[in-house]
């Protein structure tokens, strides 16, 4: 962030890494660039490879030049990357999280098109991204002639990591003018692993008393309540595995992953992406929906302090979907990726 904002001061442009990605990635990224240009978003893109393109060029889905670019810019917009099956490649997303210590995964869920199962959903889930059971201290214990008789996994949550993620959630709530943060845990059973998170969360919550309300839920009850009455929640903060599951649940409340953006935030770098994958079944057909990546670009604009641009982008998406009724096939429309992007550009340039 500091790097990016200093550069903005110097040249009126914010340098940012752009990874088009695999499958539908380049198509939806083109659409996003079209819209961001129309908005006058001051990004100077440094286009880098990742995924299959990275493998084709140098045998690595996450080339060194891409890592260097993200480290330099501290800001990246990433298209979906295909994880090669076999070949021993580690997940690119996990590598990026670890490499840049992207401790917070931000997943907002907002109703875009009315008429779904739930109306007026407006939730944010903040997931701890580096600790918990995802540290993957795993092994098998052999018994008799079965080498995998017992599967064994150790989770790790630190007080420092827990305080950091909860503080991030509260700060995010303050920034967005939200009213409440809910700590989600399983400290009744996993007393050490998620007890440390809950304890740290309560400590941090005290600092925000009188400004942001705080409550608590056990994860299983939270899952049920999210389905019965999601409107009671505002910002949810939780540990890695629970966050992984609940963030898909809240995406389901607003119609699935098609319009779900995500941000991975660290102290020195932030990477923004659509939650969906590279959709190889529709790649190259020009019918992919770029909304999730557009919303991810909106989060990136917010992160860079360009809140007016972000607001303009979200308003234009809303107008195109709900007033112009220009929609891609996955939302029941007939628009191509480019038609849809042009309709948003039209809204942006006409000032809505
Ligand atoms: P997927 O999200 O790519 O596709 C699931 C279904 O949703 C498909 O039918 C697809 O056509 C549809 N879909 C997805 N995005 C769409 C869009 N923008 N517009 C319209 N329809 C859309 O999931 P998958 O098929 O399980 O994964 C494909 C590849 O993507 C795999 O290699 C996987 O590892 C990778 N992946 C990458 C990321 C990432 O980079 N963040 C995330 C998930 C999956």
Short mmCIF file of N, CA, C and O in Angstrom, two decimals, residues 93-213:
data_model
loop_
_atom_site.label_atom_id
_atom_site.label_comp_id
_atom_site.label_asym_id
_atom_site.label_seq_id
_atom_site.Cartn_x
_atom_site.Cartn_y
_atom_site.Cartn_z
N UNK A 93 -2.48 -20.44 -5.06
CA UNK A 93 -3.10 -19.55 -4.08
C UNK A 93 -2.46 -19.69 -2.72
O UNK A 93 -2.21 -18.70 -2.03
N UNK A 94 -2.17 -20.93 -2.32
CA UNK A 94 -1.53 -21.14 -1.02
C UNK A 94 -0.12 -20.55 -1.03
O UNK A 94 0.31 -19.88 -0.09
N UNK A 95 0.59 -20.73 -2.14
CA UNK A 95 1.94 -20.17 -2.25
C UNK A 95 1.92 -18.65 -2.13
O UNK A 95 2.76 -18.06 -1.45
N UNK A 96 0.94 -18.03 -2.79
CA UNK A 96 0.86 -16.57 -2.72
C UNK A 96 0.56 -16.08 -1.31
O UNK A 96 1.15 -15.13 -0.82
N UNK A 97 -0.38 -16.79 -0.64
CA UNK A 97 -0.72 -16.41 0.74
C UNK A 97 0.49 -16.46 1.63
O UNK A 97 0.72 -15.58 2.44
N UNK A 98 1.27 -17.56 1.49
CA UNK A 98 2.43 -17.72 2.37
C UNK A 98 3.54 -16.73 2.01
O UNK A 98 4.12 -16.10 2.88
N UNK A 99 3.80 -16.62 0.72
CA UNK A 99 4.90 -15.76 0.25
C UNK A 99 4.72 -14.32 0.73
O UNK A 99 5.65 -13.68 1.18
N UNK A 100 3.47 -13.82 0.64
CA UNK A 100 3.24 -12.41 0.99
C UNK A 100 2.52 -12.24 2.33
O UNK A 100 2.06 -11.16 2.65
N UNK A 101 2.44 -13.37 3.08
CA UNK A 101 1.80 -13.31 4.41
C UNK A 101 0.45 -12.59 4.33
O UNK A 101 0.19 -11.63 5.06
N UNK A 102 -0.39 -13.08 3.41
CA UNK A 102 -1.71 -12.48 3.20
C UNK A 102 -2.64 -13.05 4.27
O UNK A 102 -3.31 -14.05 4.06
N UNK A 103 -2.65 -12.42 5.42
CA UNK A 103 -3.28 -13.03 6.60
C UNK A 103 -4.80 -12.92 6.60
O UNK A 103 -5.48 -13.66 7.31
N UNK A 104 -5.34 -11.98 5.83
CA UNK A 104 -6.80 -11.79 5.86
C UNK A 104 -7.43 -12.11 4.51
O UNK A 104 -6.96 -11.64 3.48
N UNK A 105 -8.46 -12.92 4.54
CA UNK A 105 -9.23 -13.18 3.33
C UNK A 105 -10.59 -12.51 3.54
O UNK A 105 -11.31 -12.82 4.48
N UNK A 106 -10.87 -11.58 2.65
CA UNK A 106 -12.09 -10.78 2.76
C UNK A 106 -13.08 -11.26 1.71
O UNK A 106 -12.76 -11.28 0.52
N UNK A 107 -14.26 -11.66 2.17
CA UNK A 107 -15.26 -12.17 1.22
C UNK A 107 -16.62 -11.50 1.48
O UNK A 107 -17.37 -11.95 2.34
N UNK A 108 -16.92 -10.43 0.77
CA UNK A 108 -18.24 -9.82 0.93
C UNK A 108 -19.30 -10.59 0.15
O UNK A 108 -18.99 -11.21 -0.86
N UNK A 109 -20.52 -10.58 0.64
CA UNK A 109 -21.64 -11.18 -0.10
C UNK A 109 -22.78 -10.17 -0.10
O UNK A 109 -23.25 -9.75 0.96
N UNK A 110 -23.17 -9.77 -1.30
CA UNK A 110 -24.14 -8.69 -1.45
C UNK A 110 -25.14 -9.10 -2.53
O UNK A 110 -24.72 -9.54 -3.60
N UNK A 111 -26.43 -8.96 -2.25
CA UNK A 111 -27.42 -9.32 -3.26
C UNK A 111 -27.28 -8.40 -4.47
O UNK A 111 -27.35 -7.18 -4.34
N UNK A 112 -27.06 -9.00 -5.64
CA UNK A 112 -26.91 -8.18 -6.85
C UNK A 112 -28.20 -8.15 -7.65
O UNK A 112 -28.59 -7.12 -8.17
N UNK A 113 -28.81 -9.32 -7.78
CA UNK A 113 -30.03 -9.42 -8.58
C UNK A 113 -31.15 -9.92 -7.67
O UNK A 113 -31.07 -11.03 -7.15
N UNK A 114 -32.17 -9.08 -7.45
CA UNK A 114 -33.27 -9.52 -6.58
C UNK A 114 -34.00 -10.73 -7.17
O UNK A 114 -33.89 -11.00 -8.37
N UNK A 115 -34.75 -11.41 -6.32
CA UNK A 115 -35.54 -12.54 -6.82
C UNK A 115 -34.94 -13.88 -6.47
O UNK A 115 -35.48 -14.93 -6.83
N UNK A 116 -33.83 -13.87 -5.78
CA UNK A 116 -33.23 -15.14 -5.34
C UNK A 116 -33.90 -15.62 -4.06
O UNK A 116 -34.94 -15.11 -3.67
N UNK A 117 -33.29 -16.58 -3.43
CA UNK A 117 -33.89 -17.15 -2.23
C UNK A 117 -33.87 -16.15 -1.06
O UNK A 117 -34.74 -16.15 -0.22
N UNK A 118 -32.85 -15.30 -1.03
CA UNK A 118 -32.74 -14.31 0.05
C UNK A 118 -32.58 -12.92 -0.58
O UNK A 118 -31.81 -12.77 -1.53
N UNK A 119 -33.30 -11.94 -0.06
CA UNK A 119 -33.17 -10.57 -0.57
C UNK A 119 -32.31 -9.74 0.37
O UNK A 119 -32.22 -10.03 1.57
N UNK A 120 -31.73 -8.68 -0.18
CA UNK A 120 -31.03 -7.68 0.64
C UNK A 120 -29.96 -8.24 1.58
O UNK A 120 -29.87 -7.85 2.74
N UNK A 121 -29.20 -9.17 1.06
CA UNK A 121 -28.07 -9.67 1.85
C UNK A 121 -26.90 -8.71 1.69
O UNK A 121 -26.60 -8.26 0.58
N UNK A 122 -26.27 -8.39 2.79
CA UNK A 122 -25.11 -7.51 2.74
C UNK A 122 -24.18 -7.88 3.90
O UNK A 122 -24.28 -7.33 4.99
N UNK A 123 -23.33 -8.85 3.66
CA UNK A 123 -22.48 -9.42 4.70
C UNK A 123 -21.02 -9.35 4.28
O UNK A 123 -20.71 -9.36 3.09
N UNK A 124 -20.15 -9.32 5.27
CA UNK A 124 -18.72 -9.46 4.97
C UNK A 124 -18.15 -10.55 5.87
O UNK A 124 -18.39 -10.53 7.08
N UNK A 125 -17.44 -11.47 5.27
CA UNK A 125 -16.77 -12.48 6.07
C UNK A 125 -15.26 -12.24 6.01
O UNK A 125 -14.69 -12.05 4.93
N UNK A 126 -14.63 -12.21 7.17
CA UNK A 126 -13.18 -12.05 7.25
C UNK A 126 -12.62 -13.36 7.78
O UNK A 126 -12.92 -13.77 8.90
N UNK A 127 -11.81 -13.99 6.96
CA UNK A 127 -11.26 -15.31 7.31
C UNK A 127 -9.76 -15.20 7.57
O UNK A 127 -9.04 -14.59 6.78
N UNK A 128 -9.31 -15.81 8.66
CA UNK A 128 -7.87 -15.88 8.91
C UNK A 128 -7.30 -16.82 7.85
O UNK A 128 -7.82 -17.89 7.60
N UNK A 129 -6.20 -16.41 7.24
CA UNK A 129 -5.78 -17.06 6.00
C UNK A 129 -4.51 -17.90 6.12
O UNK A 129 -4.11 -18.54 5.16
N UNK A 130 -3.83 -17.84 7.28
CA UNK A 130 -2.50 -18.46 7.35
C UNK A 130 -2.36 -19.54 8.42
O UNK A 130 -1.43 -20.32 8.39
N UNK A 131 -3.30 -19.56 9.39
CA UNK A 131 -3.09 -20.45 10.54
C UNK A 131 -4.11 -21.59 10.56
O UNK A 131 -4.52 -22.09 9.51
N UNK A 132 -4.49 -22.01 11.75
CA UNK A 132 -5.51 -23.05 11.92
C UNK A 132 -5.08 -24.40 11.39
O UNK A 132 -3.90 -24.75 11.41
N UNK A 133 -6.05 -25.15 10.90
CA UNK A 133 -5.75 -26.50 10.41
C UNK A 133 -5.04 -26.46 9.06
O UNK A 133 -4.52 -27.47 8.59
N UNK A 134 -5.01 -25.25 8.42
CA UNK A 134 -4.41 -25.17 7.10
C UNK A 134 -2.89 -25.05 7.13
O UNK A 134 -2.26 -24.93 6.09
N UNK A 135 -2.30 -25.06 8.34
CA UNK A 135 -0.84 -25.12 8.36
C UNK A 135 -0.38 -26.50 7.87
O UNK A 135 0.79 -26.70 7.55
N UNK A 136 -1.33 -27.43 7.83
CA UNK A 136 -1.10 -28.76 7.25
C UNK A 136 0.07 -29.51 7.87
O UNK A 136 0.94 -30.04 7.18
N UNK A 137 0.12 -29.54 9.21
CA UNK A 137 1.03 -30.46 9.92
C UNK A 137 0.32 -31.80 9.94
O UNK A 137 -0.42 -32.10 10.88
N UNK A 138 0.49 -32.57 8.90
CA UNK A 138 -0.31 -33.78 8.77
C UNK A 138 0.55 -35.01 8.56
O UNK A 138 1.59 -34.93 7.91
N UNK A 139 0.12 -36.11 9.10
CA UNK A 139 0.77 -37.37 8.75
C UNK A 139 -0.17 -38.54 9.05
O UNK A 139 -1.21 -38.38 9.69
N UNK A 140 0.26 -39.71 8.56
CA UNK A 140 -0.49 -40.93 8.83
C UNK A 140 0.24 -41.75 9.88
O UNK A 140 1.47 -41.71 9.98
N UNK A 141 -0.52 -42.50 10.65
CA UNK A 141 0.09 -43.44 11.59
C UNK A 141 -0.27 -44.85 11.11
O UNK A 141 -1.47 -45.17 10.96
N UNK A 142 0.74 -45.67 10.81
CA UNK A 142 0.45 -47.03 10.35
C UNK A 142 -0.04 -47.91 11.49
O UNK A 142 0.32 -47.69 12.66
N UNK A 143 -0.86 -48.87 11.18
CA UNK A 143 -1.30 -49.84 12.18
C UNK A 143 -1.50 -51.17 11.47
O UNK A 143 -2.22 -51.25 10.46
N UNK A 144 -0.86 -52.20 12.01
CA UNK A 144 -0.92 -53.51 11.35
C UNK A 144 -0.36 -53.39 9.94
O UNK A 144 0.71 -52.81 9.74
N UNK A 145 -1.11 -53.88 8.95
CA UNK A 145 -0.60 -53.79 7.57
C UNK A 145 -1.21 -52.58 6.83
O UNK A 145 -1.11 -52.49 5.61
N UNK A 146 -1.85 -51.69 7.58
CA UNK A 146 -2.42 -50.50 6.94
C UNK A 146 -1.52 -49.28 7.20
O UNK A 146 -1.44 -48.78 8.33
N UNK A 147 -0.78 -48.79 6.17
CA UNK A 147 0.14 -47.66 6.38
C UNK A 147 -0.60 -46.35 6.68
O UNK A 147 -0.01 -45.38 7.14
N UNK A 148 -1.90 -46.33 6.37
CA UNK A 148 -2.66 -45.10 6.61
C UNK A 148 -3.83 -45.38 7.56
O UNK A 148 -4.94 -44.91 7.35
N UNK A 149 -3.55 -46.13 8.59
CA UNK A 149 -4.63 -46.52 9.50
C UNK A 149 -5.22 -45.31 10.23
O UNK A 149 -6.41 -45.26 10.52
N UNK A 150 -4.36 -44.32 10.52
CA UNK A 150 -4.83 -43.14 11.24
C UNK A 150 -4.33 -41.89 10.51
O UNK A 150 -3.16 -41.79 10.17
N UNK A 151 -5.24 -40.96 10.26
CA UNK A 151 -4.86 -39.65 9.70
C UNK A 151 -4.72 -38.68 10.85
O UNK A 151 -5.55 -38.66 11.76
N UNK A 152 -3.68 -37.87 10.81
CA UNK A 152 -3.35 -37.04 11.96
C UNK A 152 -3.09 -35.62 11.47
O UNK A 152 -2.36 -35.41 10.51
N UNK A 153 -3.71 -34.65 12.12
CA UNK A 153 -3.48 -33.27 11.71
C UNK A 153 -3.43 -32.37 12.94
O UNK A 153 -4.21 -32.55 13.87
N UNK A 154 -2.53 -31.43 12.93
CA UNK A 154 -2.42 -30.49 14.05
C UNK A 154 -2.72 -29.09 13.56
O UNK A 154 -2.14 -28.63 12.58
N UNK A 155 -3.62 -28.40 14.23
CA UNK A 155 -3.91 -27.01 13.89
C UNK A 155 -3.13 -26.08 14.79
O UNK A 155 -2.78 -26.43 15.91
N UNK A 156 -2.85 -24.89 14.28
CA UNK A 156 -2.11 -23.90 15.06
C UNK A 156 -2.79 -22.54 14.94
O UNK A 156 -2.91 -22.02 13.83
N UNK A 157 -3.26 -22.00 16.05
CA UNK A 157 -3.71 -20.61 16.07
C UNK A 157 -2.88 -19.88 17.10
O UNK A 157 -2.73 -20.37 18.23
N UNK A 158 -2.35 -18.73 16.73
CA UNK A 158 -1.56 -17.97 17.70
C UNK A 158 -2.38 -16.80 18.22
O UNK A 158 -3.29 -16.32 17.55
N UNK A 159 -2.03 -16.35 19.42
CA UNK A 159 -2.72 -15.17 19.96
C UNK A 159 -2.45 -13.97 19.05
O UNK A 159 -3.36 -13.21 18.72
N UNK A 160 -1.19 -13.85 18.60
CA UNK A 160 -0.84 -12.70 17.75
C UNK A 160 -1.62 -12.73 16.44
O UNK A 160 -2.16 -11.71 15.99
N UNK A 161 -1.69 -13.92 15.83
CA UNK A 161 -2.41 -14.05 14.56
C UNK A 161 -3.90 -13.80 14.74
O UNK A 161 -4.56 -13.20 13.89
N UNK A 162 -4.44 -14.27 15.87
CA UNK A 162 -5.87 -14.10 16.14
C UNK A 162 -6.19 -12.63 16.38
O UNK A 162 -7.17 -12.08 15.85
N UNK A 163 -5.34 -11.96 17.16
CA UNK A 163 -5.57 -10.53 17.43
C UNK A 163 -5.49 -9.74 16.12
O UNK A 163 -6.28 -8.84 15.89
N UNK A 164 -4.53 -10.13 15.29
CA UNK A 164 -4.34 -9.40 14.03
C UNK A 164 -5.59 -9.51 13.14
O UNK A 164 -6.06 -8.52 12.59
N UNK A 165 -6.16 -10.70 13.03
CA UNK A 165 -7.31 -10.87 12.12
C UNK A 165 -8.56 -10.20 12.70
O UNK A 165 -9.34 -9.58 11.97
N UNK A 166 -8.73 -10.30 14.02
CA UNK A 166 -9.91 -9.67 14.62
C UNK A 166 -9.79 -8.15 14.53
O UNK A 166 -10.77 -7.46 14.19
N UNK A 167 -8.60 -7.63 14.77
CA UNK A 167 -8.41 -6.18 14.65
C UNK A 167 -8.68 -5.74 13.21
O UNK A 167 -9.30 -4.70 12.99
N UNK A 168 -8.22 -6.55 12.26
CA UNK A 168 -8.49 -6.21 10.86
C UNK A 168 -10.01 -6.13 10.62
O UNK A 168 -10.50 -5.22 9.95
N UNK A 169 -10.74 -7.10 11.17
CA UNK A 169 -12.20 -7.13 10.97
C UNK A 169 -12.86 -5.89 11.57
O UNK A 169 -13.73 -5.26 10.96
N UNK A 170 -12.42 -5.52 12.77
CA UNK A 170 -12.99 -4.32 13.41
C UNK A 170 -12.64 -3.06 12.63
O UNK A 170 -13.48 -2.19 12.41
N UNK A 171 -11.38 -2.96 12.20
CA UNK A 171 -10.98 -1.78 11.43
C UNK A 171 -11.77 -1.69 10.13
O UNK A 171 -12.17 -0.62 9.70
N UNK A 172 -12.00 -2.84 9.53
CA UNK A 172 -12.78 -2.88 8.28
C UNK A 172 -14.21 -2.42 8.56
O UNK A 172 -14.79 -1.66 7.79
N UNK A 173 -14.75 -2.87 9.69
CA UNK A 173 -16.11 -2.47 10.07
C UNK A 173 -16.18 -0.95 10.27
O UNK A 173 -17.12 -0.29 9.81
N UNK A 174 -15.17 -0.40 10.93
CA UNK A 174 -15.14 1.06 11.16
C UNK A 174 -15.08 1.78 9.81
O UNK A 174 -15.85 2.70 9.54
N UNK A 175 -14.17 1.31 8.95
CA UNK A 175 -13.96 1.97 7.65
C UNK A 175 -15.24 1.97 6.82
O UNK A 175 -15.56 2.93 6.14
N UNK A 176 -15.97 0.87 6.87
CA UNK A 176 -17.17 0.74 6.05
C UNK A 176 -18.44 1.21 6.75
O UNK A 176 -19.53 1.10 6.21
N UNK A 177 -18.29 1.74 7.96
CA UNK A 177 -19.46 2.22 8.70
C UNK A 177 -20.40 1.09 9.08
O UNK A 177 -21.63 1.28 9.10
N UNK A 178 -19.87 -0.07 9.37
CA UNK A 178 -20.72 -1.19 9.76
C UNK A 178 -20.94 -1.18 11.27
O UNK A 178 -20.28 -0.46 11.99
N UNK A 179 -21.94 -2.00 11.70
CA UNK A 179 -22.35 -1.85 13.11
C UNK A 179 -21.85 -2.96 14.02
O UNK A 179 -21.71 -2.77 15.21
N UNK A 180 -21.57 -4.14 13.47
CA UNK A 180 -21.33 -5.28 14.36
C UNK A 180 -20.29 -6.25 13.80
O UNK A 180 -20.24 -6.48 12.58
N UNK A 181 -19.50 -6.83 14.70
CA UNK A 181 -18.58 -7.90 14.32
C UNK A 181 -18.96 -9.14 15.14
O UNK A 181 -19.14 -9.06 16.35
N UNK A 182 -19.10 -10.27 14.47
CA UNK A 182 -19.41 -11.52 15.17
C UNK A 182 -18.17 -12.43 15.14
O UNK A 182 -17.64 -12.73 14.06
N UNK A 183 -17.74 -12.84 16.33
CA UNK A 183 -16.60 -13.78 16.44
C UNK A 183 -17.16 -15.19 16.33
O UNK A 183 -18.02 -15.58 17.12
N UNK A 184 -16.68 -15.97 15.37
CA UNK A 184 -17.19 -17.34 15.19
C UNK A 184 -16.09 -18.34 15.54
O UNK A 184 -14.97 -18.24 15.04
N UNK A 185 -16.42 -19.30 16.39
CA UNK A 185 -15.41 -20.18 16.99
C UNK A 185 -16.02 -21.55 17.30
O UNK A 185 -17.20 -21.81 16.99
N UNK A 186 -15.22 -22.42 17.91
CA UNK A 186 -15.72 -23.70 18.41
C UNK A 186 -14.99 -23.96 19.73
O UNK A 186 -14.46 -25.07 19.97
N UNK A 187 -14.93 -22.91 20.55
CA UNK A 187 -14.11 -22.99 21.76
C UNK A 187 -14.71 -23.88 22.83
O UNK A 187 -14.05 -24.21 23.80
N UNK A 188 -15.98 -24.29 22.63
CA UNK A 188 -16.58 -25.23 23.59
C UNK A 188 -15.97 -26.62 23.45
O UNK A 188 -15.97 -27.40 24.39
N UNK A 189 -15.43 -26.95 22.28
CA UNK A 189 -14.82 -28.27 22.06
C UNK A 189 -13.31 -28.13 21.81
O UNK A 189 -12.51 -28.75 22.49
N UNK A 190 -12.96 -27.31 20.82
CA UNK A 190 -11.53 -27.10 20.51
C UNK A 190 -11.03 -25.97 21.40
O UNK A 190 -10.85 -24.83 20.95
N UNK A 191 -10.85 -26.30 22.67
CA UNK A 191 -10.66 -25.27 23.68
C UNK A 191 -9.36 -24.50 23.50
O UNK A 191 -9.31 -23.30 23.74
N UNK A 192 -8.30 -25.17 23.09
CA UNK A 192 -7.04 -24.46 22.88
C UNK A 192 -7.03 -23.82 21.50
O UNK A 192 -6.83 -22.62 21.35
N UNK A 193 -7.30 -24.63 20.46
CA UNK A 193 -7.16 -24.15 19.08
C UNK A 193 -8.06 -22.95 18.79
O UNK A 193 -7.61 -21.94 18.25
N UNK A 194 -9.34 -23.05 19.16
CA UNK A 194 -10.17 -21.88 18.85
C UNK A 194 -10.45 -21.05 20.09
O UNK A 194 -10.93 -19.93 19.98
N UNK A 195 -10.07 -21.61 21.29
CA UNK A 195 -10.17 -20.81 22.51
C UNK A 195 -9.24 -19.61 22.45
O UNK A 195 -9.61 -18.50 22.85
N UNK A 196 -8.05 -19.80 21.89
CA UNK A 196 -7.09 -18.69 21.82
C UNK A 196 -7.62 -17.60 20.88
O UNK A 196 -7.46 -16.40 21.15
N UNK A 197 -8.30 -18.01 19.85
CA UNK A 197 -8.91 -17.04 18.92
C UNK A 197 -10.01 -16.24 19.62
O UNK A 197 -10.06 -15.02 19.54
N UNK A 198 -10.87 -16.96 20.35
CA UNK A 198 -11.99 -16.29 21.03
C UNK A 198 -11.48 -15.31 22.09
O UNK A 198 -11.95 -14.17 22.18
N UNK A 199 -10.49 -15.77 22.84
CA UNK A 199 -9.94 -14.92 23.90
C UNK A 199 -9.31 -13.65 23.30
O UNK A 199 -9.57 -12.54 23.77
N UNK A 200 -8.53 -13.85 22.25
CA UNK A 200 -7.89 -12.71 21.59
C UNK A 200 -8.96 -11.78 21.02
O UNK A 200 -8.86 -10.55 21.10
N UNK A 201 -10.01 -12.39 20.45
CA UNK A 201 -11.09 -11.60 19.86
C UNK A 201 -11.78 -10.74 20.89
O UNK A 201 -12.05 -9.55 20.65
N UNK A 202 -12.04 -11.31 22.07
CA UNK A 202 -12.71 -10.54 23.14
C UNK A 202 -11.83 -9.37 23.59
O UNK A 202 -12.32 -8.29 23.87
N UNK A 203 -10.52 -9.63 23.65
CA UNK A 203 -9.60 -8.56 24.07
C UNK A 203 -9.64 -7.39 23.08
O UNK A 203 -9.73 -6.23 23.46
N UNK A 204 -9.60 -7.73 21.80
CA UNK A 204 -9.60 -6.68 20.78
C UNK A 204 -10.94 -5.94 20.78
O UNK A 204 -10.99 -4.72 20.65
N UNK A 205 -12.03 -6.69 20.97
CA UNK A 205 -13.37 -6.09 20.92
C UNK A 205 -13.52 -4.96 21.93
O UNK A 205 -14.20 -3.96 21.65
N UNK A 206 -12.85 -5.10 23.07
CA UNK A 206 -12.95 -4.07 24.12
C UNK A 206 -12.49 -2.71 23.58
O UNK A 206 -13.06 -1.67 23.90
N UNK A 207 -11.47 -2.73 22.71
CA UNK A 207 -10.94 -1.47 22.16
C UNK A 207 -11.98 -0.74 21.31
O UNK A 207 -11.85 0.45 21.06
N UNK A 208 -12.99 -1.47 20.84
CA UNK A 208 -13.97 -0.86 19.93
C UNK A 208 -15.32 -0.63 20.59
O UNK A 208 -16.28 -0.25 19.93
N UNK A 209 -15.38 -0.91 21.91
CA UNK A 209 -16.65 -0.76 22.65
C UNK A 209 -17.22 0.64 22.43
O UNK A 209 -16.49 1.62 22.48
N UNK A 210 -18.52 0.69 22.22
CA UNK A 210 -19.17 1.99 22.02
C UNK A 210 -19.16 2.42 20.58
O UNK A 210 -19.88 3.32 20.17
N UNK A 211 -18.30 1.78 19.77
CA UNK A 211 -18.25 2.13 18.34
C UNK A 211 -18.81 0.99 17.49
O UNK A 211 -19.63 1.19 16.60
N UNK A 212 -18.30 -0.22 17.74
CA UNK A 212 -18.73 -1.40 16.99
C UNK A 212 -19.18 -2.46 17.98
O UNK A 212 -18.43 -2.84 18.89
N UNK A 213 -20.40 -2.93 17.79
CA UNK A 213 -20.94 -3.99 18.64
C UNK A 213 -20.17 -5.30 18.37
O UNK A 213 -19.68 -5.49 17.26
#
